Coordinates of C-alpha atoms and ligand atoms in Angstrom, one line a residue:
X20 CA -30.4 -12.7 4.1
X21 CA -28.7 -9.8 5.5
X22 CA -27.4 -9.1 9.1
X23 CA -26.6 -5.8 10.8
X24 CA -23.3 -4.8 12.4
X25 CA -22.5 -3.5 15.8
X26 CA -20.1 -0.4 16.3
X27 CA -16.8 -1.4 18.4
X28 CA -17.3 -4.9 18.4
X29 CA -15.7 -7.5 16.2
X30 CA -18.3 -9.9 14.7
X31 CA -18.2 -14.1 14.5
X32 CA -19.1 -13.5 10.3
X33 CA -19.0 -10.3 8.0
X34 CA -20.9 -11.1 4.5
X35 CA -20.8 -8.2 1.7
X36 CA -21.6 -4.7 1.7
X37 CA -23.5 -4.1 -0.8
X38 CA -26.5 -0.9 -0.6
X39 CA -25.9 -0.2 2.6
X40 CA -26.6 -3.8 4.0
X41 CA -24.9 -6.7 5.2
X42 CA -25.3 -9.5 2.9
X43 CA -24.5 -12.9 3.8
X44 CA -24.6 -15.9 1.7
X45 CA -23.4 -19.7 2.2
X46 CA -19.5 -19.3 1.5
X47 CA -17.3 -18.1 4.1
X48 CA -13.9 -18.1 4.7
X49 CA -11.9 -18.2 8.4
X50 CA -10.0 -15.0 9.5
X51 CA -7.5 -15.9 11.7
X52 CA -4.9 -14.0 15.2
X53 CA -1.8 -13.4 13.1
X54 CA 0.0 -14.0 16.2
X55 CA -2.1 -16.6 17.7
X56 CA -3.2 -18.4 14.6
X57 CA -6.8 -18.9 16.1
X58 CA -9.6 -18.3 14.4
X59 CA -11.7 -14.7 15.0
X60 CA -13.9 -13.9 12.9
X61 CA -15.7 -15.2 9.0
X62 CA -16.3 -13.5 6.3
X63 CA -18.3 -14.6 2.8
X64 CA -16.4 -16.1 -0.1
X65 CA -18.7 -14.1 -2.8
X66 CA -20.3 -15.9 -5.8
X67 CA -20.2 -14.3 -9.3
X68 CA -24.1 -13.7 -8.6
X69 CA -23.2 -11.6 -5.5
X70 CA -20.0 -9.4 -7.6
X71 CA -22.3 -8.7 -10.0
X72 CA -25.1 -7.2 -7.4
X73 CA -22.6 -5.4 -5.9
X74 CA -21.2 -3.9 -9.9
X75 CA -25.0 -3.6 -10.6
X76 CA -26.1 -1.7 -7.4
X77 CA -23.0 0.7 -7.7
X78 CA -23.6 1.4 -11.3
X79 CA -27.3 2.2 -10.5
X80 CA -25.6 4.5 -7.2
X81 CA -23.4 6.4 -9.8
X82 CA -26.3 7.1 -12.5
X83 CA -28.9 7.9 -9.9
X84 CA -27.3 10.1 -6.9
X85 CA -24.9 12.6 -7.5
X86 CA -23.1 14.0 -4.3
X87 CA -22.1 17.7 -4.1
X88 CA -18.2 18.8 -4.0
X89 CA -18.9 20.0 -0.8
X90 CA -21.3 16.9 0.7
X91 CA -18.2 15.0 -0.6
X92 CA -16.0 17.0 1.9
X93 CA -17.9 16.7 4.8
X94 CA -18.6 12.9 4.8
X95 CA -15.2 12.4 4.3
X96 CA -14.5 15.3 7.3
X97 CA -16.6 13.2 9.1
X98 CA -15.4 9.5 8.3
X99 CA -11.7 10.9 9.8
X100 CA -13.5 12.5 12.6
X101 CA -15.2 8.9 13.5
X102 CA -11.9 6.7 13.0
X103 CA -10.4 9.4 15.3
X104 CA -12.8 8.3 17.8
X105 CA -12.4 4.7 17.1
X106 CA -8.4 4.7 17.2
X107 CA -8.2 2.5 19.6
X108 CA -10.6 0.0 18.8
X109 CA -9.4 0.0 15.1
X110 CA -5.6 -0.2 15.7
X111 CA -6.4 -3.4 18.4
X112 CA -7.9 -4.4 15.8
X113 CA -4.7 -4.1 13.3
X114 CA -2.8 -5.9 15.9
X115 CA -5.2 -9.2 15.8
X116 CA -5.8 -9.2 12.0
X117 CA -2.5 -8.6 10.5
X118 CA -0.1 -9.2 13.7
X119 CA 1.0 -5.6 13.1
X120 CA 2.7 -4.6 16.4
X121 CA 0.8 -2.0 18.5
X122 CA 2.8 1.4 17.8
X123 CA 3.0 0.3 14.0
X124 CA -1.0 -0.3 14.4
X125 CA -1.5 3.0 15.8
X126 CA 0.6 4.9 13.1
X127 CA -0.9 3.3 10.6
X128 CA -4.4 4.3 12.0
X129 CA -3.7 8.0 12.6
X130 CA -2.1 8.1 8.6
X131 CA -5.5 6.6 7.5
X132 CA -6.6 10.0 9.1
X133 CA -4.6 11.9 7.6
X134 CA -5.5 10.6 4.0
X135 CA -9.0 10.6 4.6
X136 CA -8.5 14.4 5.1
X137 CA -6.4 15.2 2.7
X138 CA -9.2 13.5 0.6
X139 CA -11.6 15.6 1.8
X140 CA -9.9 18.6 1.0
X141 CA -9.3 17.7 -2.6
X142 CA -12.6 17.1 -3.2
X143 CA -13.2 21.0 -2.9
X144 CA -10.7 21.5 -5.6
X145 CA -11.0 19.1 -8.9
X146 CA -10.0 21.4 -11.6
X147 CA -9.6 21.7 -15.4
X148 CA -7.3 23.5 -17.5
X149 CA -8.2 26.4 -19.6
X150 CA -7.1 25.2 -23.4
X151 CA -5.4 28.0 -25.5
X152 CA -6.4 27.0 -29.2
X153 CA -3.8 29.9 -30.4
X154 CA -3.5 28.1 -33.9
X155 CA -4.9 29.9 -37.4
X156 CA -8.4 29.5 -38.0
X157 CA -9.7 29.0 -34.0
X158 CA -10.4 32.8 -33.8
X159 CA -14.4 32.5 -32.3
X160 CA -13.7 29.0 -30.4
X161 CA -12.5 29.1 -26.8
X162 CA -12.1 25.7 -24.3
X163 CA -11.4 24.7 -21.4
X164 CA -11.6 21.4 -19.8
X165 CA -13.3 19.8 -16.9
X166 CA -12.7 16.5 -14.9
X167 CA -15.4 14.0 -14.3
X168 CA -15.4 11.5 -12.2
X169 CA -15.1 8.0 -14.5
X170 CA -18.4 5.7 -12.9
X171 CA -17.8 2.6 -10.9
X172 CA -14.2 1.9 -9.3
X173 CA -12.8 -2.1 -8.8
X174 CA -10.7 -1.3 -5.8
X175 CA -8.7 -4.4 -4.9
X176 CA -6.2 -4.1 -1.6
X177 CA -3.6 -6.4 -0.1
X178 CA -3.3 -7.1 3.4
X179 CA 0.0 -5.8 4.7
X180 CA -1.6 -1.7 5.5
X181 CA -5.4 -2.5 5.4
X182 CA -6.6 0.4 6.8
X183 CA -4.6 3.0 5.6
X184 CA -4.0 1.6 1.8
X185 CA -7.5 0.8 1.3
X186 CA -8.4 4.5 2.5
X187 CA -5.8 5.7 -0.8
X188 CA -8.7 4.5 -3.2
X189 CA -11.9 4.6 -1.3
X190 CA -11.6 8.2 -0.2
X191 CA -9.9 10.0 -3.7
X192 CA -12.8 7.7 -5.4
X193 CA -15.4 9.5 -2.8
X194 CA -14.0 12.6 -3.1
X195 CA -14.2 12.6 -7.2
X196 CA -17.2 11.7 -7.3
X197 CA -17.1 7.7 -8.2
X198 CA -18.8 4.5 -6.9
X199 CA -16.4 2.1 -5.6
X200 CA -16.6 -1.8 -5.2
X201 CA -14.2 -3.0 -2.8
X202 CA -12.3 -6.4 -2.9
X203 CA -10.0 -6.5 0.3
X204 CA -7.6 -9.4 0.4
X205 CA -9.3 -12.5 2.6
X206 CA -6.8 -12.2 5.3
X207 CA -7.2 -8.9 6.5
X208 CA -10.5 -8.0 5.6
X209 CA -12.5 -7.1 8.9
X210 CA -10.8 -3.7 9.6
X211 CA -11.8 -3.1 5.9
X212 CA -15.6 -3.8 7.5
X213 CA -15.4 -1.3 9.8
X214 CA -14.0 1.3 7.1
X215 CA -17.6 0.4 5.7
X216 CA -19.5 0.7 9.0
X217 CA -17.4 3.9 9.2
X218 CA -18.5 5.5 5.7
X219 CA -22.3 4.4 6.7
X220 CA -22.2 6.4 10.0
X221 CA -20.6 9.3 8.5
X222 CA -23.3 9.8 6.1
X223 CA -22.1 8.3 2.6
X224 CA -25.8 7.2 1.0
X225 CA -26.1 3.9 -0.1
X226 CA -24.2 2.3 -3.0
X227 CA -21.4 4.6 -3.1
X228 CA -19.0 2.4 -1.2
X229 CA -19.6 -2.1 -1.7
X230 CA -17.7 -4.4 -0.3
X231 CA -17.1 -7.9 -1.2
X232 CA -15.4 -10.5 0.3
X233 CA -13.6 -13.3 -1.3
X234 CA -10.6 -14.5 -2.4
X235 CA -8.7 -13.2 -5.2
X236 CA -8.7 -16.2 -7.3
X237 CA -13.0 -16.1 -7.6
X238 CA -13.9 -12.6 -6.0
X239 CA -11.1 -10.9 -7.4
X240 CA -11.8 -12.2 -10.6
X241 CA -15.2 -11.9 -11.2
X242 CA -14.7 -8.4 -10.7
X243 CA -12.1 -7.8 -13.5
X244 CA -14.5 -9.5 -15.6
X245 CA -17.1 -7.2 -14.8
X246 CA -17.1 -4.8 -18.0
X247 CA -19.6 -2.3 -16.2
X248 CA -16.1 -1.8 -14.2
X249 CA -14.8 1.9 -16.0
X250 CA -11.5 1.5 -13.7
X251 CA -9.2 -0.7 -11.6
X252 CA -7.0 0.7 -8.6
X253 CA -4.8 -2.1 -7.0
X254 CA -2.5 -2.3 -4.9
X255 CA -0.3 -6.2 -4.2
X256 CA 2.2 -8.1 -6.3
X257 CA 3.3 -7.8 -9.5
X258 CA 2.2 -11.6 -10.5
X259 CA -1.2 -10.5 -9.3
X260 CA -0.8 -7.3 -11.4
X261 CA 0.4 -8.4 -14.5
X262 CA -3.2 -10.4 -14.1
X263 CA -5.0 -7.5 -13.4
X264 CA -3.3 -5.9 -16.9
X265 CA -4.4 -8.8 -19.0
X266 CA -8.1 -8.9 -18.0
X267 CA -9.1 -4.8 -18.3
X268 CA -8.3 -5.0 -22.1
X269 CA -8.4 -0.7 -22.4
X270 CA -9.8 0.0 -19.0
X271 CA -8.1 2.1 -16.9
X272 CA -5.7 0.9 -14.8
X273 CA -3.5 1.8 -11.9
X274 CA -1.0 -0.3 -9.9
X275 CA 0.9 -0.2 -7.4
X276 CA 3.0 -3.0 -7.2
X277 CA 6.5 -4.1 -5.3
X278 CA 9.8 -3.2 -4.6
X279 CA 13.5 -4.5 -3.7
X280 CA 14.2 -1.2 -2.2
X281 CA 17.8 0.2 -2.4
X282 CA 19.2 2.5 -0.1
X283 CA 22.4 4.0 -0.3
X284 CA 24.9 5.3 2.4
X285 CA 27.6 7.7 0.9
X286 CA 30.9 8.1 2.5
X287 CA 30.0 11.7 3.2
X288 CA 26.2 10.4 5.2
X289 CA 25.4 13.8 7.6
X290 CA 25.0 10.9 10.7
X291 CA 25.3 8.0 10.0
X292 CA 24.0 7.2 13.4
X293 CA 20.8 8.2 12.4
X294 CA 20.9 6.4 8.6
X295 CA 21.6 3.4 11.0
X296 CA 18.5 4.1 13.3
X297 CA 16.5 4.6 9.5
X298 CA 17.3 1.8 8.3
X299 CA 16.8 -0.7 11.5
X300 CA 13.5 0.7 11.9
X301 CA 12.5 0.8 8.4
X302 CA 13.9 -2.5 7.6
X303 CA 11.6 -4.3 10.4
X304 CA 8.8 -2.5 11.5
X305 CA 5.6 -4.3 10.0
X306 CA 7.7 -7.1 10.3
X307 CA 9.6 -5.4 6.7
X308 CA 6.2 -6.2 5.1
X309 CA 6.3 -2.8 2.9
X310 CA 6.8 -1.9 -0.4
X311 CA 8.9 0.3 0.3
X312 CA 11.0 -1.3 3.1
X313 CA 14.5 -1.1 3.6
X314 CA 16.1 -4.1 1.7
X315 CA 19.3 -3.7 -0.1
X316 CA 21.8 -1.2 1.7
X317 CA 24.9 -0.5 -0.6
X318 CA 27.4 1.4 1.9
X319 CA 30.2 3.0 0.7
X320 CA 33.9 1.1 1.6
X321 CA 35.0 3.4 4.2
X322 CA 32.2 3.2 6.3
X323 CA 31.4 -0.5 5.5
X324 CA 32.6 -1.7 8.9
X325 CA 31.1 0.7 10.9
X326 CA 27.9 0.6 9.4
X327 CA 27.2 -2.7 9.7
X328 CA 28.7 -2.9 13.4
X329 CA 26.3 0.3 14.4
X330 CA 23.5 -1.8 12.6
X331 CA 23.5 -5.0 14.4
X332 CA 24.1 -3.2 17.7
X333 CA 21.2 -1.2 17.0
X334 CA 19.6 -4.2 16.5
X335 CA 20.0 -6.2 20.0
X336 CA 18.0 -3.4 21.5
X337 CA 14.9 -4.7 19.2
X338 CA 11.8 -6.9 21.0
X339 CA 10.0 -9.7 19.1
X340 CA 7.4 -11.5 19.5
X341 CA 3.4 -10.7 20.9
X342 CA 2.2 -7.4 19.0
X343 CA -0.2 -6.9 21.4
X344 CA 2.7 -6.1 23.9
X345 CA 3.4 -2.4 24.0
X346 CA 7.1 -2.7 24.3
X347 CA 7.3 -4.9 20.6
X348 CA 9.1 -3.7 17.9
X349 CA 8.3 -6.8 15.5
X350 CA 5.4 -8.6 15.5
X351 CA 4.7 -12.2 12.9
X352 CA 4.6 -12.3 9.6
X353 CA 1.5 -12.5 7.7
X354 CA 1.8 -15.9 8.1
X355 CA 3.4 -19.3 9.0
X356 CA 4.2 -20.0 5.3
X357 CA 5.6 -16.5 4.4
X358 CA 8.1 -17.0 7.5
X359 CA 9.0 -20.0 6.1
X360 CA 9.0 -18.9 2.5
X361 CA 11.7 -16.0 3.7
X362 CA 13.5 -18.4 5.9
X363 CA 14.0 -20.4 3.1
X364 CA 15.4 -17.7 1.1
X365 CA 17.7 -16.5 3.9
X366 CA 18.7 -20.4 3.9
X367 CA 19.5 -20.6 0.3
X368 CA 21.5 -16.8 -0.2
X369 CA 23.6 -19.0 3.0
X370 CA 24.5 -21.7 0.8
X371 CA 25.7 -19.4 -1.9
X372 CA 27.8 -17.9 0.5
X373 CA 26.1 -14.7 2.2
X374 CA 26.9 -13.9 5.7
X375 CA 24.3 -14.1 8.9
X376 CA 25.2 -11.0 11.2
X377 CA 22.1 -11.0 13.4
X378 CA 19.4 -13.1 13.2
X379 CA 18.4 -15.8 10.9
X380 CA 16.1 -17.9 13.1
X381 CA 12.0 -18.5 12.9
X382 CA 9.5 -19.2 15.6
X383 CA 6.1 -20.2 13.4
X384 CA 5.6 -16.9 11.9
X385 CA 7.9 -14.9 13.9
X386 CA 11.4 -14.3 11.5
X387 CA 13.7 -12.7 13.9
X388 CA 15.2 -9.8 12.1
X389 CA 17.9 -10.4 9.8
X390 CA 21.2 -8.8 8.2
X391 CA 23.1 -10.5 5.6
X392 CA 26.4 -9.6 4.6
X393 CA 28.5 -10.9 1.5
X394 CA 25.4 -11.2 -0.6
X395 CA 25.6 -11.5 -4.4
X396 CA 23.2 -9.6 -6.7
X397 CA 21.7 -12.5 -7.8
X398 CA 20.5 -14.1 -4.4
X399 CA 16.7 -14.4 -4.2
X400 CA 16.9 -11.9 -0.9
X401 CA 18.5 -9.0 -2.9
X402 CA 17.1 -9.9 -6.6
X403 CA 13.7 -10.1 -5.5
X404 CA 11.1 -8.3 -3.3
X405 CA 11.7 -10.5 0.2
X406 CA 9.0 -9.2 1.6
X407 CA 9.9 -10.0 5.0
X408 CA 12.7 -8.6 7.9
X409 CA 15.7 -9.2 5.9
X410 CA 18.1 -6.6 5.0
X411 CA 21.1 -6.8 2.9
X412 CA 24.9 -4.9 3.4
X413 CA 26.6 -4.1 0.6
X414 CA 29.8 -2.2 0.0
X415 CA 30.7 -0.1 -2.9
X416 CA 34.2 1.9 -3.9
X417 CA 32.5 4.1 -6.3
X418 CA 29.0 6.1 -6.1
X419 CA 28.0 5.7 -9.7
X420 CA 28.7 2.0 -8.8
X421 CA 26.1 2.1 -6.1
X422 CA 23.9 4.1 -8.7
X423 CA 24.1 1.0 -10.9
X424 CA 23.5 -1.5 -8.1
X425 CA 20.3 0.2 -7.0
X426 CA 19.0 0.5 -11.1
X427 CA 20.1 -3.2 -11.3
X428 CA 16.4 -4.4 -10.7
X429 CA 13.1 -4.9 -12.1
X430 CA 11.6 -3.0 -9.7
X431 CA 11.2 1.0 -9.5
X432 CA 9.2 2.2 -6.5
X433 CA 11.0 4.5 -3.9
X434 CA 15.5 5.0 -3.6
X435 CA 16.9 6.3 -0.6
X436 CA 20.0 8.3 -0.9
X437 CA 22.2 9.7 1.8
X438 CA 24.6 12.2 1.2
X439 CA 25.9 15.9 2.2
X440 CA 27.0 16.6 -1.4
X441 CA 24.2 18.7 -3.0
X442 CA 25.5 18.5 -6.3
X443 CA 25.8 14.6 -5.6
X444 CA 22.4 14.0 -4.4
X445 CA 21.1 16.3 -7.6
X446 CA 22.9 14.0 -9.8
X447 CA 21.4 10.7 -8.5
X448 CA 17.9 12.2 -8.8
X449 CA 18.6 12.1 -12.8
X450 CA 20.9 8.9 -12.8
X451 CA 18.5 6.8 -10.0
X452 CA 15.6 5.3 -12.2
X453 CA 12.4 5.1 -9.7
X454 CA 8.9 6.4 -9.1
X455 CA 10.5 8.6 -6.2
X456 CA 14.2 9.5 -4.7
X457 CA 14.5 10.3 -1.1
X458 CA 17.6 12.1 -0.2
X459 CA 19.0 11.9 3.2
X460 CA 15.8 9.7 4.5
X461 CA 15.3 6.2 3.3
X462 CA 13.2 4.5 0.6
X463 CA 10.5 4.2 3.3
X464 CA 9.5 8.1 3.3
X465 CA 5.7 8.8 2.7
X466 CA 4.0 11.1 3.2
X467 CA 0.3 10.4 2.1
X468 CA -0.4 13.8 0.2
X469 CA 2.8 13.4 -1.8
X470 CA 2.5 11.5 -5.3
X471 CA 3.5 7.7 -4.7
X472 CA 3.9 5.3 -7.3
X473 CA 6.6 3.1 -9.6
X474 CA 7.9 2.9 -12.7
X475 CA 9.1 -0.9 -14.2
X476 CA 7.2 -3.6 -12.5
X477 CA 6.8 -1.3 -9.5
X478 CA 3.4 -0.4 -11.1
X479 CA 1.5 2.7 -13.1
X480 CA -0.1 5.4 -12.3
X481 CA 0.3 7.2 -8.9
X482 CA -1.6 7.4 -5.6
X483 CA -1.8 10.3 -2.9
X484 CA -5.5 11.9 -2.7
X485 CA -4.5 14.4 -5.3
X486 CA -2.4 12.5 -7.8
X487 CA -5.2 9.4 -7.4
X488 CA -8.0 11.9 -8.1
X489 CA -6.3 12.6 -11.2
X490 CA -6.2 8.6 -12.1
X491 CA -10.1 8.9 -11.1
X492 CA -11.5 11.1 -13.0
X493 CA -11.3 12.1 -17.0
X494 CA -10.6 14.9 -18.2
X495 CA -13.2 16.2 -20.6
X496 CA -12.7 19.0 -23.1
X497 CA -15.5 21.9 -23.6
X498 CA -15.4 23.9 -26.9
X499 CA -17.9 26.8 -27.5
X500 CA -18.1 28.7 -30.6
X501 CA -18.6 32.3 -30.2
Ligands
NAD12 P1 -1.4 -10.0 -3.5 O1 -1.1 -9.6 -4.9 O2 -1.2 -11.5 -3.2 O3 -2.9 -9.7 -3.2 C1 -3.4 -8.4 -3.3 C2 -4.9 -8.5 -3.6 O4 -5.1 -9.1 -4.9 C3 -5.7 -9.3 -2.6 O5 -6.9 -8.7 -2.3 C4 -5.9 -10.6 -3.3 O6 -7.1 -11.3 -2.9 C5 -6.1 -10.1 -4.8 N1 -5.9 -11.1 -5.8 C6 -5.2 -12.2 -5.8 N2 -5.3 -12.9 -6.9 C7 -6.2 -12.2 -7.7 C8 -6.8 -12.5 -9.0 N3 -6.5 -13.5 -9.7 N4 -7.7 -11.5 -9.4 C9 -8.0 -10.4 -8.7 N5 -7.5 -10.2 -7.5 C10 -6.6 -11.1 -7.0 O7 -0.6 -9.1 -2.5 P2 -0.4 -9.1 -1.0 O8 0.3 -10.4 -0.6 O9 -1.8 -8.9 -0.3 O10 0.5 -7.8 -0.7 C11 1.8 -7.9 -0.9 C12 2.3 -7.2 -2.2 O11 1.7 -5.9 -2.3 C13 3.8 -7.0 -2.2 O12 4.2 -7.3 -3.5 C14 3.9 -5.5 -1.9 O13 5.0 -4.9 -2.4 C15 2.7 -4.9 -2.6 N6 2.3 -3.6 -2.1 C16 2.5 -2.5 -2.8 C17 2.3 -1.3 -2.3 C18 2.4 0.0 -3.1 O14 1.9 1.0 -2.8 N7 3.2 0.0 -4.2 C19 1.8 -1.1 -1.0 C20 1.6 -2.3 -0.3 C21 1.8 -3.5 -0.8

């Protein structure tokens, strides 16, 4: 059976995606108001029988139509030229499915933009490298490589940046020249629906983008067994990563995975007014449901005080609650369980004797932001990713101290660093072990052209429409004999 979909309207059921068309089958699952808790929408709960289709059909899509650098460019012009259009509608629709609150929704919307762009561009520009074969005996052979795009793509997304996340594989996997089959997580998965509507209306043929719906435990996993699969991109948690890892045998693989980010405030800080303001903001908006959220601040002695003073000050200005209001700075969790799950943890770091300067309390799946002082390095909310809006304040007498703090962990993603020392901030760029080191700006920073990624359990491999086309294609070598 299939069903058709209506532009700016939100649908009672979305099936799978698969050739263009709507497929529904018996299984659904509910989509539910993050803020509300009520139910919206449904979307199919995909059978093995229905993966495969989708595997099969982009397979067939890859070996049959081939797309032109350029035809690339302009349906991917175009897809950022329609979600421009549909801003509105899209980033109301971020606000019901993930309880993001409205400015967050509409940021995250206009980024989405920006990387299906930036996707666009690239697609002009996929390259080789000339090969120098200076080496005795080589004298009639020249080379050169180029780089192919590597057949059908597993993409599987998590919910907490829908739009714009899912955008960082579909569109580098477009613009290289791939067939994608989608897996967005089952409780965000609508705005990922439109991103499909989207692609259809800007004039990607058939095949080229699937979508199915599903949880991760069967959807999810009948794609990783899906050998026709040449590569996995995923981005979510480590525990589902490691997974991931274990299933692709030598398929290609790239994750993007958590972090317990550290951000450190040197004595010397150019304003610290404004590392305050970064790290408030950071720490909370999407509810501090980011990789790459502020989590552990390690503040230097002499500023201790001061800092966390100016931070929980900064902090009675903040509105919770409905992310539908335009005045909201922090919207619900994901959901009632993960407020509880971080309450929990703010509950237990109590017991072991951290500090509650502001916040600490739970409406359903509203966690009022939190700071906790006189935290230990082996409390859940500083040890692990907390996933929620919780930040930590942590003094240090010495920098290379703080330096050790912020390696102390298994993760790797993004450091923050602020400092007016030059030679200082040079020196914690070799010292600071992590996929990226922002100095003077906090671990948050991204831009979505810039190569992202982790090291340790943060993941491998590294997104930003450039860098991911790089993942996405091989590189193939050329030699001709003269
Ligand atoms: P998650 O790992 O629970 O789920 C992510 C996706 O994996 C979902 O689509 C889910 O259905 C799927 N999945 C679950 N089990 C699976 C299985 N057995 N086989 C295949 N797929 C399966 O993550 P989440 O809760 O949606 O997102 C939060 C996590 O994502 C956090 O750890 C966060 O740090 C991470 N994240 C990382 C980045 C980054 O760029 N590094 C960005 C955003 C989120």
């Amino acid at each position: 059976m299939t069903t058709s979909t209506a532009v700016n309207t939100i649908q009672d059921f979305y099936g799978h995606f698969i050739n263009g068309q709507w497929i529904t089958d018996q299984n659904s699952l509910p989509v539910l108001d993050k803020y509300t808790n009520e139910e919206f929408s449904r979307i199919g709960n995909a059978s093995r029988r229905i993966v495969m289709d989708a595997v099969s059909n982009a397979l067939e899509t890859f070996r049959t139509k081939k797309l032109h650098p350029y035809e690339r460019y302009e349906i991917l012009l175009r897809a950022a030229q329609i979600a421009k259009e549909r801003k509105e509608e899209l980033a109301n629709l971020l606000v019901k499915e993930v309880g993001k609150v409205l400015k967050d929704a509409q940021g995250e919307i206009n980024r989405g933009i920006q990387t299906l762009i930036a996707s666009a561009e690239e697609a002009k520009r996929i390259a080789g490298n000339g090969v120098p074969l200076g080496q005795p005996g080589n004298d009639t052979k020249m080379a050169f490589t180029i780089r192919v795009p590597v057949g059908v793509i597993g993409a599987i997304t998590p919910f907490n940046f829908p739009f714009n996340l899912t955008l960082h594989k579909i569109a580098p996997a477009i613009a290289a020249g791939n067939a994608v089959v989608l897996k967005p997580a089952e409780v965000t998965p609508i705005i990922v629906c439109k991103i499909a509507e989207i692609f259809q209306e800007a004039g990607l043929p058939a095949g080229f983008l699937n979508v199915v719906n599903g949880t991760g435990k069967e959807a999810g996993d009948y794609l990783l067994a899906d050998e026709r699969i040449a590569m996995y991109t995923f981005t979510g948690s480590p525990r589902v990563g490691r997974h991931i890892k274990s299933k692709t045998g030598i398929r290609k693989v790239t994750l993007e995975l958590g972090n317990n980010s550290p951000n450190i405030i040197h004595k010397d800080v150019p304003d610290i007014d404004k590392a305050v303001d970064l790290c408030v903001t950071r720490g909370f908006s999407n509810a501090g449901q980011a990789c790459i959220s502020v989590q552990r601040i390690y503040v230097h002695r002499e500023i201790y005080e001061s800092f966390v003073t100016r931070t929980v000050t900064a902090c009675r200005s903040l509105k919770v609650g409905d992310p539908a209001d335009p005045e909201t700075d922090i919207g619900p969790m994901i959901s009632e369980k993960e407020a509880s799950r971080a309450k929990a943890w703010i509950e237990e770091a109590v017991q072991q004797g951290a500090q509650i300067v502001y916040g600490g309390t739970r409406q359903k799946s509203v966690l009022e932001p939190t700071i906790l002082i006189n935290v230990k390095d082996n409390m859940k909310v500083v040890c692990e990713e907390v996933f929620a809006p919780v930040i930590s304040i942590i003094p240090f007498d010495d920098i290379d101290q703080a330096f050790e703090q912020a390696n102390h962990s298994s993760f790797g993603l993004q450091v923050g660093l602020f400092t007016s020392n030059l030679q200082l901030a040079m020196r914690a760029t070799q010292i600071l072990h992590f996929g990226g080191v922002i100095i003077n700006d906090v671990s948050t920073y991204r831009a979505d052209v810039m190569p992202y990624g982790g090291v340790k359990d943060s993941g491998v491999g590294k997104e930003g429409p450039h860098y991911a086309i790089q993942e996405m294609t091989d590189e193939k070598l050329i030699v001709i004999n003269l």
